[in-house]
Tab-separated table of C-alpha atoms and ligand atoms in Angstrom:
chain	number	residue	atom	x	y	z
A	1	UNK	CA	-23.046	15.723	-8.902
A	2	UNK	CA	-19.593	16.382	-7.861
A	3	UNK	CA	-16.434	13.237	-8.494
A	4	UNK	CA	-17.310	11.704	-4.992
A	5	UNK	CA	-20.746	11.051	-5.440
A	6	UNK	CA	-19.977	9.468	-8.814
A	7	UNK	CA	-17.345	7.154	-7.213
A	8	UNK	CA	-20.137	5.973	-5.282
A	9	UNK	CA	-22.193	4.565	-8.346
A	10	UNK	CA	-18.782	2.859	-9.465
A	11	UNK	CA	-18.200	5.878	-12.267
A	12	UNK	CA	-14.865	4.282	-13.472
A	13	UNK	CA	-13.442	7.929	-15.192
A	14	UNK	CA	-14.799	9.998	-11.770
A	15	UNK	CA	-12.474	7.190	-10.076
A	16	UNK	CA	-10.035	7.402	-12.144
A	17	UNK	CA	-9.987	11.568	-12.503
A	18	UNK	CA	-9.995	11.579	-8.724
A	19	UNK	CA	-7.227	9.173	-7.997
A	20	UNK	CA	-4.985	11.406	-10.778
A	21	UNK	CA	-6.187	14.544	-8.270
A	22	UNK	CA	-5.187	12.298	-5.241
A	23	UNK	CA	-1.623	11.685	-6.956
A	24	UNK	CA	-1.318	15.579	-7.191
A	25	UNK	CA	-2.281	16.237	-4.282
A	26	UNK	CA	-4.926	18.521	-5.385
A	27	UNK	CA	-7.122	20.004	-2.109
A	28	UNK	CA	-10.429	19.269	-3.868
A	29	UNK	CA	-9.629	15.706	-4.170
A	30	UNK	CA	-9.077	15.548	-0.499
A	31	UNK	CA	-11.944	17.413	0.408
A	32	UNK	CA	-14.008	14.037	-1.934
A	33	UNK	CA	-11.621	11.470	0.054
A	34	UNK	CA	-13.541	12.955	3.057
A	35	UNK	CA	-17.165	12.328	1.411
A	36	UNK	CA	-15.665	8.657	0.485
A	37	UNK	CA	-14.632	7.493	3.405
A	38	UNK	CA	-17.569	6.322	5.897
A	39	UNK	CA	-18.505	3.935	2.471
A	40	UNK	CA	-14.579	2.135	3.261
A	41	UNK	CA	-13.925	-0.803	5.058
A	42	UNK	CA	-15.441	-3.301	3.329
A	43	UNK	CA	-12.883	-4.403	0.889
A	44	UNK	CA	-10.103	-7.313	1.273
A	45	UNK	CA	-6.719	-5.483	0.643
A	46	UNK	CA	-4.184	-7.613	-0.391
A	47	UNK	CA	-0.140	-6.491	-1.071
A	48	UNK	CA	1.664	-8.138	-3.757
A	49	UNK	CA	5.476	-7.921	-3.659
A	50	UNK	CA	8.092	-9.688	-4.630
A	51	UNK	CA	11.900	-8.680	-6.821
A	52	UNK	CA	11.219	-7.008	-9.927
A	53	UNK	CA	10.099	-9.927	-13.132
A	54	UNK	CA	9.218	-12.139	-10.128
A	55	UNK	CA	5.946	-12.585	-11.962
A	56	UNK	CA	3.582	-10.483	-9.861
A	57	UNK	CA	1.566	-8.819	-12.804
A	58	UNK	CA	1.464	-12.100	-14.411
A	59	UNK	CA	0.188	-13.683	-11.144
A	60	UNK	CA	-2.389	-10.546	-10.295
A	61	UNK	CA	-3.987	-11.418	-14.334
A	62	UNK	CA	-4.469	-15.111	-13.123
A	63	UNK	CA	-5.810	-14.034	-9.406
A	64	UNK	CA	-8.158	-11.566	-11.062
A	65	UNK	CA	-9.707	-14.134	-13.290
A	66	UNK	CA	-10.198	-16.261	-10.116
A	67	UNK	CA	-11.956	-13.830	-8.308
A	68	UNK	CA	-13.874	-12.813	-10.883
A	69	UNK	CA	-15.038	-16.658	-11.834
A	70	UNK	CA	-16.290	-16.339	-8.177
A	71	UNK	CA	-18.150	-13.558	-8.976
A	72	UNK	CA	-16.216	-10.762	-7.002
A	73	UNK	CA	-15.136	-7.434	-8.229
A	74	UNK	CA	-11.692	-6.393	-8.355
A	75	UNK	CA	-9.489	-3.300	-8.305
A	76	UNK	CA	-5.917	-3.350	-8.892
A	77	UNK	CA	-3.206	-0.899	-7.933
A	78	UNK	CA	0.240	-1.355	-9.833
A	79	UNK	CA	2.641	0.850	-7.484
A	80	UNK	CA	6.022	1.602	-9.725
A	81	UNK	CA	8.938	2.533	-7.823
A	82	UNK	CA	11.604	3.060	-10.353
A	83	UNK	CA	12.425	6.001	-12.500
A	84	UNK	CA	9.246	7.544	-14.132
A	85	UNK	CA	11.608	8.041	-17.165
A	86	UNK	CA	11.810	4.162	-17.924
A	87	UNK	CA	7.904	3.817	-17.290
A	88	UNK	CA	8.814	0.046	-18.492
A	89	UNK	CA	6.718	-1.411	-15.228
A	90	UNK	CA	3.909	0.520	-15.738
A	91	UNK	CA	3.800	-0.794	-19.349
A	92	UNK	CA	4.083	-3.792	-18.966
A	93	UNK	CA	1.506	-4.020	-16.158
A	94	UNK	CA	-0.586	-2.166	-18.749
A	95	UNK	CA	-0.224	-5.062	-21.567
A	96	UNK	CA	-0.557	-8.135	-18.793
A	97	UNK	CA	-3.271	-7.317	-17.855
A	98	UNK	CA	-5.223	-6.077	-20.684
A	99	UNK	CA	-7.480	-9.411	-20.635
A	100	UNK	CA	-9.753	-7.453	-18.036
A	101	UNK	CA	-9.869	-4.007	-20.222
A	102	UNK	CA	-13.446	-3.991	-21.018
A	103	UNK	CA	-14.640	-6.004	-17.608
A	104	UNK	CA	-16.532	-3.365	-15.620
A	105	UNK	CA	-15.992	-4.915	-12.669
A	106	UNK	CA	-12.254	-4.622	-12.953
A	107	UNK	CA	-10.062	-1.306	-12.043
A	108	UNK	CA	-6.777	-1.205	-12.812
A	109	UNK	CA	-4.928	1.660	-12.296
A	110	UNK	CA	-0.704	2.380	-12.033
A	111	UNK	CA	0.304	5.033	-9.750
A	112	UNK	CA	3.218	6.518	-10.819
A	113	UNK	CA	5.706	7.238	-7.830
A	114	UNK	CA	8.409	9.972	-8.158
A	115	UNK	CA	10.894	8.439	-6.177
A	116	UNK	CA	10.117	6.096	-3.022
A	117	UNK	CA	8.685	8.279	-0.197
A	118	UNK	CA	5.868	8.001	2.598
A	119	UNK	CA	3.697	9.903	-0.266
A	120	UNK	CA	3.661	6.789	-1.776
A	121	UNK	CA	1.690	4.566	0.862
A	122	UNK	CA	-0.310	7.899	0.971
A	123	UNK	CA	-1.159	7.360	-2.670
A	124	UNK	CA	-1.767	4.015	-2.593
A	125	UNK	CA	-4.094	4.378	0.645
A	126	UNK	CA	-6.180	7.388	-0.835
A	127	UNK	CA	-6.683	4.875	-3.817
A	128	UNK	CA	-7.507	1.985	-1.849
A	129	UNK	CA	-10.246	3.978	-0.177
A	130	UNK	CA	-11.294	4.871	-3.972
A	131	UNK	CA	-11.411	1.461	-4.955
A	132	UNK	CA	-13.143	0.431	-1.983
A	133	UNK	CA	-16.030	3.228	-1.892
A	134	UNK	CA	-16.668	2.402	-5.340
A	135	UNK	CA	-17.856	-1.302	-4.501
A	136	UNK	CA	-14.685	-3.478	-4.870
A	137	UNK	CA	-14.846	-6.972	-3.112
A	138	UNK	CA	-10.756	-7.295	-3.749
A	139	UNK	CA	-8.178	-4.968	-4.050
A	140	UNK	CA	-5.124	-5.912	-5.039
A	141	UNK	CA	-1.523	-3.922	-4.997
A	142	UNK	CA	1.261	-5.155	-6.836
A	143	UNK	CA	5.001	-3.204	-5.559
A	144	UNK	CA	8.111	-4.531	-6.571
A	145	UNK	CA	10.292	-5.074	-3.590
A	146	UNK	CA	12.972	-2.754	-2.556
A	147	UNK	CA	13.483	-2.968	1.287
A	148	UNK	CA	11.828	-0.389	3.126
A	149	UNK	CA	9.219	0.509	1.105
A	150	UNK	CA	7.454	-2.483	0.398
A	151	UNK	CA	7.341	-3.089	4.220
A	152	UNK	CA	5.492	0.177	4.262
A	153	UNK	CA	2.956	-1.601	1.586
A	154	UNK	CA	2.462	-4.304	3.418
A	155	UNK	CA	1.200	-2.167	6.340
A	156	UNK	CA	-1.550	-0.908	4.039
A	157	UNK	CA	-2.802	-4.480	2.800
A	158	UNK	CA	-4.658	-7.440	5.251
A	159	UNK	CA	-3.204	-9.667	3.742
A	160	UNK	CA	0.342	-9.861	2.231
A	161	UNK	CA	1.686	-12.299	-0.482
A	162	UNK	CA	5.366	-12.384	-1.010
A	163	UNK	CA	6.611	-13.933	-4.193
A	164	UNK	CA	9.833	-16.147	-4.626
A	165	UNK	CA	11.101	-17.629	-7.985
A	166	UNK	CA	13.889	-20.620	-8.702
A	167	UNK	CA	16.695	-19.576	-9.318
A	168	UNK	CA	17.008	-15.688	-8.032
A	169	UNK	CA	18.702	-16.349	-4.654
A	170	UNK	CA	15.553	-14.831	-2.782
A	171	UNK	CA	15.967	-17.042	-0.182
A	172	UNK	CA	18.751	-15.174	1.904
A	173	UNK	CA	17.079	-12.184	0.793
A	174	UNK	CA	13.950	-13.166	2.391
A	175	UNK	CA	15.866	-12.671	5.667
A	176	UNK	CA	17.996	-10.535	4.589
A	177	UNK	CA	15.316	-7.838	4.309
A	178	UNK	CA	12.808	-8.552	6.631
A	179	UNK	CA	10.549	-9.920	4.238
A	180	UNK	CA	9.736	-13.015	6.740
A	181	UNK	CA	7.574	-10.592	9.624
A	182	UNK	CA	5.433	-9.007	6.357
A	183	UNK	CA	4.628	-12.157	4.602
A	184	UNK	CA	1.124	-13.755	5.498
A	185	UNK	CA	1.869	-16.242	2.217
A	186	UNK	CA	4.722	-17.583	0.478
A	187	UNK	CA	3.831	-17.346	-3.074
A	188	UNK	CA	6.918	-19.690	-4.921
A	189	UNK	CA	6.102	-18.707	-8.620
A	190	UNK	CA	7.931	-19.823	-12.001
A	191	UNK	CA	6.678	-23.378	-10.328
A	192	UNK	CA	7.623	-25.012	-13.349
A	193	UNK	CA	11.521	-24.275	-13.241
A	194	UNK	CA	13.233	-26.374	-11.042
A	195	UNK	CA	14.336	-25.386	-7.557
A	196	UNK	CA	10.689	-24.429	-6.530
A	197	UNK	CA	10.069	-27.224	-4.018
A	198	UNK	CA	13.741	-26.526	-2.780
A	199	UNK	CA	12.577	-22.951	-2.276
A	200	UNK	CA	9.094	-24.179	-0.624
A	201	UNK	CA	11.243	-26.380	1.792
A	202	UNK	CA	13.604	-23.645	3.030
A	203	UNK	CA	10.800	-21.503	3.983
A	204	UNK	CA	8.845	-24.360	5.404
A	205	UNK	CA	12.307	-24.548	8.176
A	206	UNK	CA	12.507	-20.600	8.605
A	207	UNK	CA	8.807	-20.282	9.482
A	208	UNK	CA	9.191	-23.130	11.679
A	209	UNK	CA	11.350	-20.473	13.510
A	210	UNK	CA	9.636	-17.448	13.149
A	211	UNK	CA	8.043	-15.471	16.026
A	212	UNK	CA	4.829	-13.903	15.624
A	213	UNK	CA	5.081	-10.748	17.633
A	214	UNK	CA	1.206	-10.097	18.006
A	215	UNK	CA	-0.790	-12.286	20.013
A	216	UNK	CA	-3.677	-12.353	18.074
A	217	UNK	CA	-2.031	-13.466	15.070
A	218	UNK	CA	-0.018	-15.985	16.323
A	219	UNK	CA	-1.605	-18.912	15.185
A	220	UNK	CA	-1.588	-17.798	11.475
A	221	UNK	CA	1.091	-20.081	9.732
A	222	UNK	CA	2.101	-18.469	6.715
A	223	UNK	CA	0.830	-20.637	3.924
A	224	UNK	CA	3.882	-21.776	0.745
A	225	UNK	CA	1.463	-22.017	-2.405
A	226	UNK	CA	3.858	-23.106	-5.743
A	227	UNK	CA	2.002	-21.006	-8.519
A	228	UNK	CA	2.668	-21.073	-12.308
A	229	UNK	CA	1.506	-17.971	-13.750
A	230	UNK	CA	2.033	-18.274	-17.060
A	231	UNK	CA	-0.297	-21.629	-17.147
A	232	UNK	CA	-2.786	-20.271	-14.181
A	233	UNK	CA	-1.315	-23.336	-12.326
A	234	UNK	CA	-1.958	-22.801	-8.239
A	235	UNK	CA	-3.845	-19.523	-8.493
A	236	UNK	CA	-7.173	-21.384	-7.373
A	237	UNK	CA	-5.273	-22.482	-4.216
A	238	UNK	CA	-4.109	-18.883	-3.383
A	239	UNK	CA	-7.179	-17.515	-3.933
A	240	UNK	CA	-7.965	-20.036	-0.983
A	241	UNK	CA	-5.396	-19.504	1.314
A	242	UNK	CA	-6.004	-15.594	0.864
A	243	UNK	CA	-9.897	-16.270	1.925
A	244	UNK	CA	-8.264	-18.448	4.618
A	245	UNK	CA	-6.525	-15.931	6.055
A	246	UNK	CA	-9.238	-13.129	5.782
A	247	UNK	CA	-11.515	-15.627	7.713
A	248	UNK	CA	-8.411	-15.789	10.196
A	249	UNK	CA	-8.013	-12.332	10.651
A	250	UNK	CA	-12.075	-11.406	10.869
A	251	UNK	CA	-12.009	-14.373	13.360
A	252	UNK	CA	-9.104	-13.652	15.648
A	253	UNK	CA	-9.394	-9.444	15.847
A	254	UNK	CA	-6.198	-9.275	13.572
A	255	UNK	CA	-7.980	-7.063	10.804
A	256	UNK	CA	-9.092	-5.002	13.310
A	257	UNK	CA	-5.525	-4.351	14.464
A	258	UNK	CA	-4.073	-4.089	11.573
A	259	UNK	CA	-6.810	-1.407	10.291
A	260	UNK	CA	-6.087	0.194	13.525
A	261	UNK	CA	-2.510	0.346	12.697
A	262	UNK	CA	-3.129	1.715	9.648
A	263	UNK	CA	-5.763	4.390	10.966
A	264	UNK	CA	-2.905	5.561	12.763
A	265	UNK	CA	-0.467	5.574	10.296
A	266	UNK	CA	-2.433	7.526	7.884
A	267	UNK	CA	-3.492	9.927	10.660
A	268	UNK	CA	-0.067	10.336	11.240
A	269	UNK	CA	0.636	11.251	7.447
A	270	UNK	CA	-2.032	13.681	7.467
A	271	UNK	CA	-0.770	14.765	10.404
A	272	UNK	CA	2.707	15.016	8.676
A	273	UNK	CA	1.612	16.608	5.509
A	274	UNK	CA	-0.375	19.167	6.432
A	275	UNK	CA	2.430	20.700	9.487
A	276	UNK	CA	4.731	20.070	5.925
A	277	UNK	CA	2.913	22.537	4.089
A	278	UNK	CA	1.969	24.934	6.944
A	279	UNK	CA	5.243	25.295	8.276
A	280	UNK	CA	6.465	25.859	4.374
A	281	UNK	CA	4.052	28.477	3.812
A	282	UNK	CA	4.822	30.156	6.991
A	283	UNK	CA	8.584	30.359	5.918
A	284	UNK	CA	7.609	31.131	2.623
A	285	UNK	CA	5.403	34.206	4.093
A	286	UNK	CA	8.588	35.511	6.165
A	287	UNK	CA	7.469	37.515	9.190
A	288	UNK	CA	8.035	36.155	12.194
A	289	UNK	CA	9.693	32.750	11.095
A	290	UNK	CA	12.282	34.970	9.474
A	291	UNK	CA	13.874	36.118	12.273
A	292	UNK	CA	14.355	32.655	13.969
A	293	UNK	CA	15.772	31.603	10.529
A	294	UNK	CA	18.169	34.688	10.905
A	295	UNK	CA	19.169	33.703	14.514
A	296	UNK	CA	19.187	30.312	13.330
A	297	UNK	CA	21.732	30.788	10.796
A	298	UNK	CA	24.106	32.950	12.926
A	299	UNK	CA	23.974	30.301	15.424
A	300	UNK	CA	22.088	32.190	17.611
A	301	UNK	CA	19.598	29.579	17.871
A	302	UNK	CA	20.177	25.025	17.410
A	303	UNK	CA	17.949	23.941	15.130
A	304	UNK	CA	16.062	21.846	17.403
A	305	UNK	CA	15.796	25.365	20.228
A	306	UNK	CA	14.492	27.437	16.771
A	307	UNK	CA	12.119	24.016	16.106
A	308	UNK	CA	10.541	24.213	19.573
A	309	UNK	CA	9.953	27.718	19.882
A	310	UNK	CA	8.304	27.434	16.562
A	311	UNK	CA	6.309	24.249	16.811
A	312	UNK	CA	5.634	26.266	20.854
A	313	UNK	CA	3.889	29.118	18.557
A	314	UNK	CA	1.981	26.823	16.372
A	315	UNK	CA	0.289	24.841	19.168
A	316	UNK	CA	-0.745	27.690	21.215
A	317	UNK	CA	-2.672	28.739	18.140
A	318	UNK	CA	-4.326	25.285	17.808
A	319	UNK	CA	-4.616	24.790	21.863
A	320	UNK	CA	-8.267	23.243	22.391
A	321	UNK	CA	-10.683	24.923	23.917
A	322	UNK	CA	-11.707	24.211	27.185
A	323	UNK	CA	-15.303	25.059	29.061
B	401	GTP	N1	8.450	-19.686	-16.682
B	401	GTP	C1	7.625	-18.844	-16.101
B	401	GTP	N2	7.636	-17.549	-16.446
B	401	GTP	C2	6.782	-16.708	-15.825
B	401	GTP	C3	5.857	-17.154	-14.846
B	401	GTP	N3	5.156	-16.103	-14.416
B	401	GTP	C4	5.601	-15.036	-15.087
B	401	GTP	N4	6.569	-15.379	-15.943
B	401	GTP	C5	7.295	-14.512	-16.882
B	401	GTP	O1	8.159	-13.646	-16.153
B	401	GTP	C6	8.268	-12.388	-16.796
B	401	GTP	C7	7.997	-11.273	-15.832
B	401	GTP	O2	6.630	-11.339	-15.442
B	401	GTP	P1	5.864	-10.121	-14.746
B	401	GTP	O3	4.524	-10.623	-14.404
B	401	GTP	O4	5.957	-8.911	-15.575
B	401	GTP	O5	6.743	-9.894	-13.465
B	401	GTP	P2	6.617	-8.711	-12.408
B	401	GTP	O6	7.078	-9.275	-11.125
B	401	GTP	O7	5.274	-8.103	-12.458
B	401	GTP	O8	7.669	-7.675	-12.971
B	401	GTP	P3	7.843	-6.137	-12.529
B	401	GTP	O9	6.485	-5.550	-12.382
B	401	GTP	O10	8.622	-5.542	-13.649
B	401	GTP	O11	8.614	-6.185	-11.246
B	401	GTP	C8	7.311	-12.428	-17.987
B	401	GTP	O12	8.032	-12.721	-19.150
B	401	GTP	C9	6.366	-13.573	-17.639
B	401	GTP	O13	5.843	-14.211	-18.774
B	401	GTP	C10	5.854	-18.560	-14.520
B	401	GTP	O14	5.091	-19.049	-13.692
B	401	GTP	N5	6.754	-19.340	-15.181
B	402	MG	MG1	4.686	-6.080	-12.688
C-alpha cells in the first residue's frame, strides 16, 4: 500500500512521512499529492496570523478544543518564518499545544520554512491537501505576520483571522500593512489587559471604511471577537463567527472564488517550479544553453533577448498537438 493510500485511512505517520517528503520536495511525494487530490475540497481552511507572542498558538489550543467539543476533526499547520536556528516558535507551538497529543483526531504538524519564499505557501498548500484527504473537518494555519508573506497565507485559507493585542500598537500596523483587505475577523486577544475594547472600536471605524473589492463578498462585515486565550474566554464565539462566515462564503459563491484563486495560484507555482528546475538542469547540462550564456556574458545577447530565444526553444518542444 504505498503513503497515499494510507493518508486516505487517516495513517497519522504516512501523513506525517509524506508532508516531511512534500517539505523536500521529494518527486515521489508529488507523484502521492496527485493520488490525494480528487479526495480535497472538503475541509474549512482557516489562516491564523497575527505579530509574533500575539497569542495565536495559545488561541489555536482553545479553538481546537472547541471544535473538537463539537465533534469535528482538526489539523493544524504551525508555519515558522524565522531562522530555523532559533526553532523557538516551533517549540513552543510544540508545548501549547500538547493537550491534543494523544487525540487521534488532531494533526499538528510545524513546517519548518528556510527563509520566507513562495515555497512556503507551496508547503503549506501540499499539506493542507494532506490534512484534508486524510478526513479533517478544520484545518487550521497559524503564521506569524511579517508583511508579504502572511498575505500570501491568507490566499491559501477561506477564512482568515487576524489577531490584535492591547498594548502592541497593531492598530496603525493593521493599515500599515495591508492587513485590513486579508482579514475576514478581527480576533482582539489578551482581552483581559486593558485597551482591548479601545482596539475593538478603532477597527469597528476603519471597517466602516473599507471597500470590499469583490462583489460577491461584499456583504461580509468582518466580525471583532475579544478572545482571552489563556482562560478560553471568546473562543466559543469565534468558532461561530468562523461557521458564519463559511455559511457566507458557501452561500454567496465566495469559496468558490477564492478556491479558484488559489487553483490558479498553485498552478502557477507548479508552473513556476518545474520551468525552475528544467531550465536549471538544462544549464547545468551545457550544450546548447551554453552558448547563449557565452553570448550572454559578452554582451552579445540582453538577458531578456537570451530569455526569449530560450523560453522560444522550450515551447516549440512542448507546442500541442493539433489534428
Ligand atoms: N494575558 C494574556 N496572555 C496571553 C493570552 N493569550 C496568550 N497569552 C500569552 O502570550 C504568550 C505568547 O503566546 P503564544 O500563543 O505563544 O503566541 P504566538 O502568537 O503563538 O507566538 P509566536 O508563535 O511566537 O508568534 C504566552 O505567554 C501566552 O501565555 C491572553 O489572552 N491573555
Ligand atoms: Mg505560535
Amino acid at each position: 500500500m504505498g503513503l497515499a493510500d494510507k493518508v486516505l485511512e487517516g495513517n497519522v505517520q504516512a501523513a506525517a512521512r509524506l508532508i516531511t517528503g512534500i517539505e523536500d520536495e521529494l518527486p515521489g511525494a508529488i507523484q502521492e499529492l496527485d493520488i490525494l487530490y480528487p479526495h480535497t475540497g472538503r475541509a474549512h481552511i482557516v489562516g491564523i496570523t497575527g505579530a509574533p507572542g500575539i497569542g495565536k498558538s495559545t488561541l489555536v489550543d482553545c479553538l481546537i478544543g472547541v471544535f473538537r467539543k463539537r465533534d469535528m476533526t482538526v489539523g493544524v499547520i504551525a508555519v515558522d518564518p524565522t531562522s530555523p536556528f532559533t526553532g523557538g516558535a516551533i517549540l513552543g507551538d510544540r508545548i501549547r499545544m500538547q493537550h491534543y497529543g494523544t487525540d487521534k483526531d488532531v494533526f499538528i504538524r510545524s513546517l519548518a520554512t528556510r527563509g520566507w519564499s513562495g515555497g512556503l505557501a507551496k508547503a503549506a498548500i501540499s499539506t493542507v491537501h494532506v490534512m484534508d484527504a486524510m478526513g479533517k473537518d478544520v484545518i487550521l494555519i497559524e503564521t506569524v505576520g511579517t508583511g508579504q508573506g502572511e498575505v500570501e497565507i491568507a490566499r491559501v485559507a477561506d477564512t482568515c483571522l487576524v489577531v490584535l493585542s492591547p498594548g502592541t500598537g497593531d492598530e496603525i500596523q493593521v493599515i500599515k500593512a495591508g492587513i485590513m483587505e486579508i482579514a475576514d475577523i478581527f480576533v482582539i486577544n489578551k482581552a483581559d489587559k486593558p485597551g482591548a475594547e479601545n482596539i475593538a472600536m478603532e477597527i469597528e471605524m476603519m471597517l466602516g471604511m473599507k471597500t470590499c473589492p469583490h462583489p460577491s463578498e461584499a456583504d461580509w462585515k468582518p466580525g471583532v471577537v475579544l478572545t482571552e486565550a489563556i482562560s478560553g474566554r471568546g473562543a466559543e464565539e469565534l468558532v461561530e463567527q468562523i461557521s458564519k462566515h463559511r455559511e457566507f462564503l458557501v452561500c454567496g459563491g465566495g469559496l468558490e472564488r477564492r478556491r479558484e484563486e488559489r487553483a490558479k495560484q498553485e498552478l502557477m507555482g507548479a508552473i513556476e517550479s518545474f520551468v525552475r528546475s528544467y531550465f536549471h538542469q538544462e544549464i547545468e547540462r551545457g550544450g546548447e544553453m551554453e552558448k547563449l550564456i557565452a553570448d550572454f556574458v559578452r554582451r552579445k545577447e540582453s538577458p531578456h533577448s537570451a530569455a526569449m530565444k530560450i523560453i522560444r526553444q522550450f515551447t516549440s518542444q512542448f507546442r500541442p498537438v493539433t489534428s
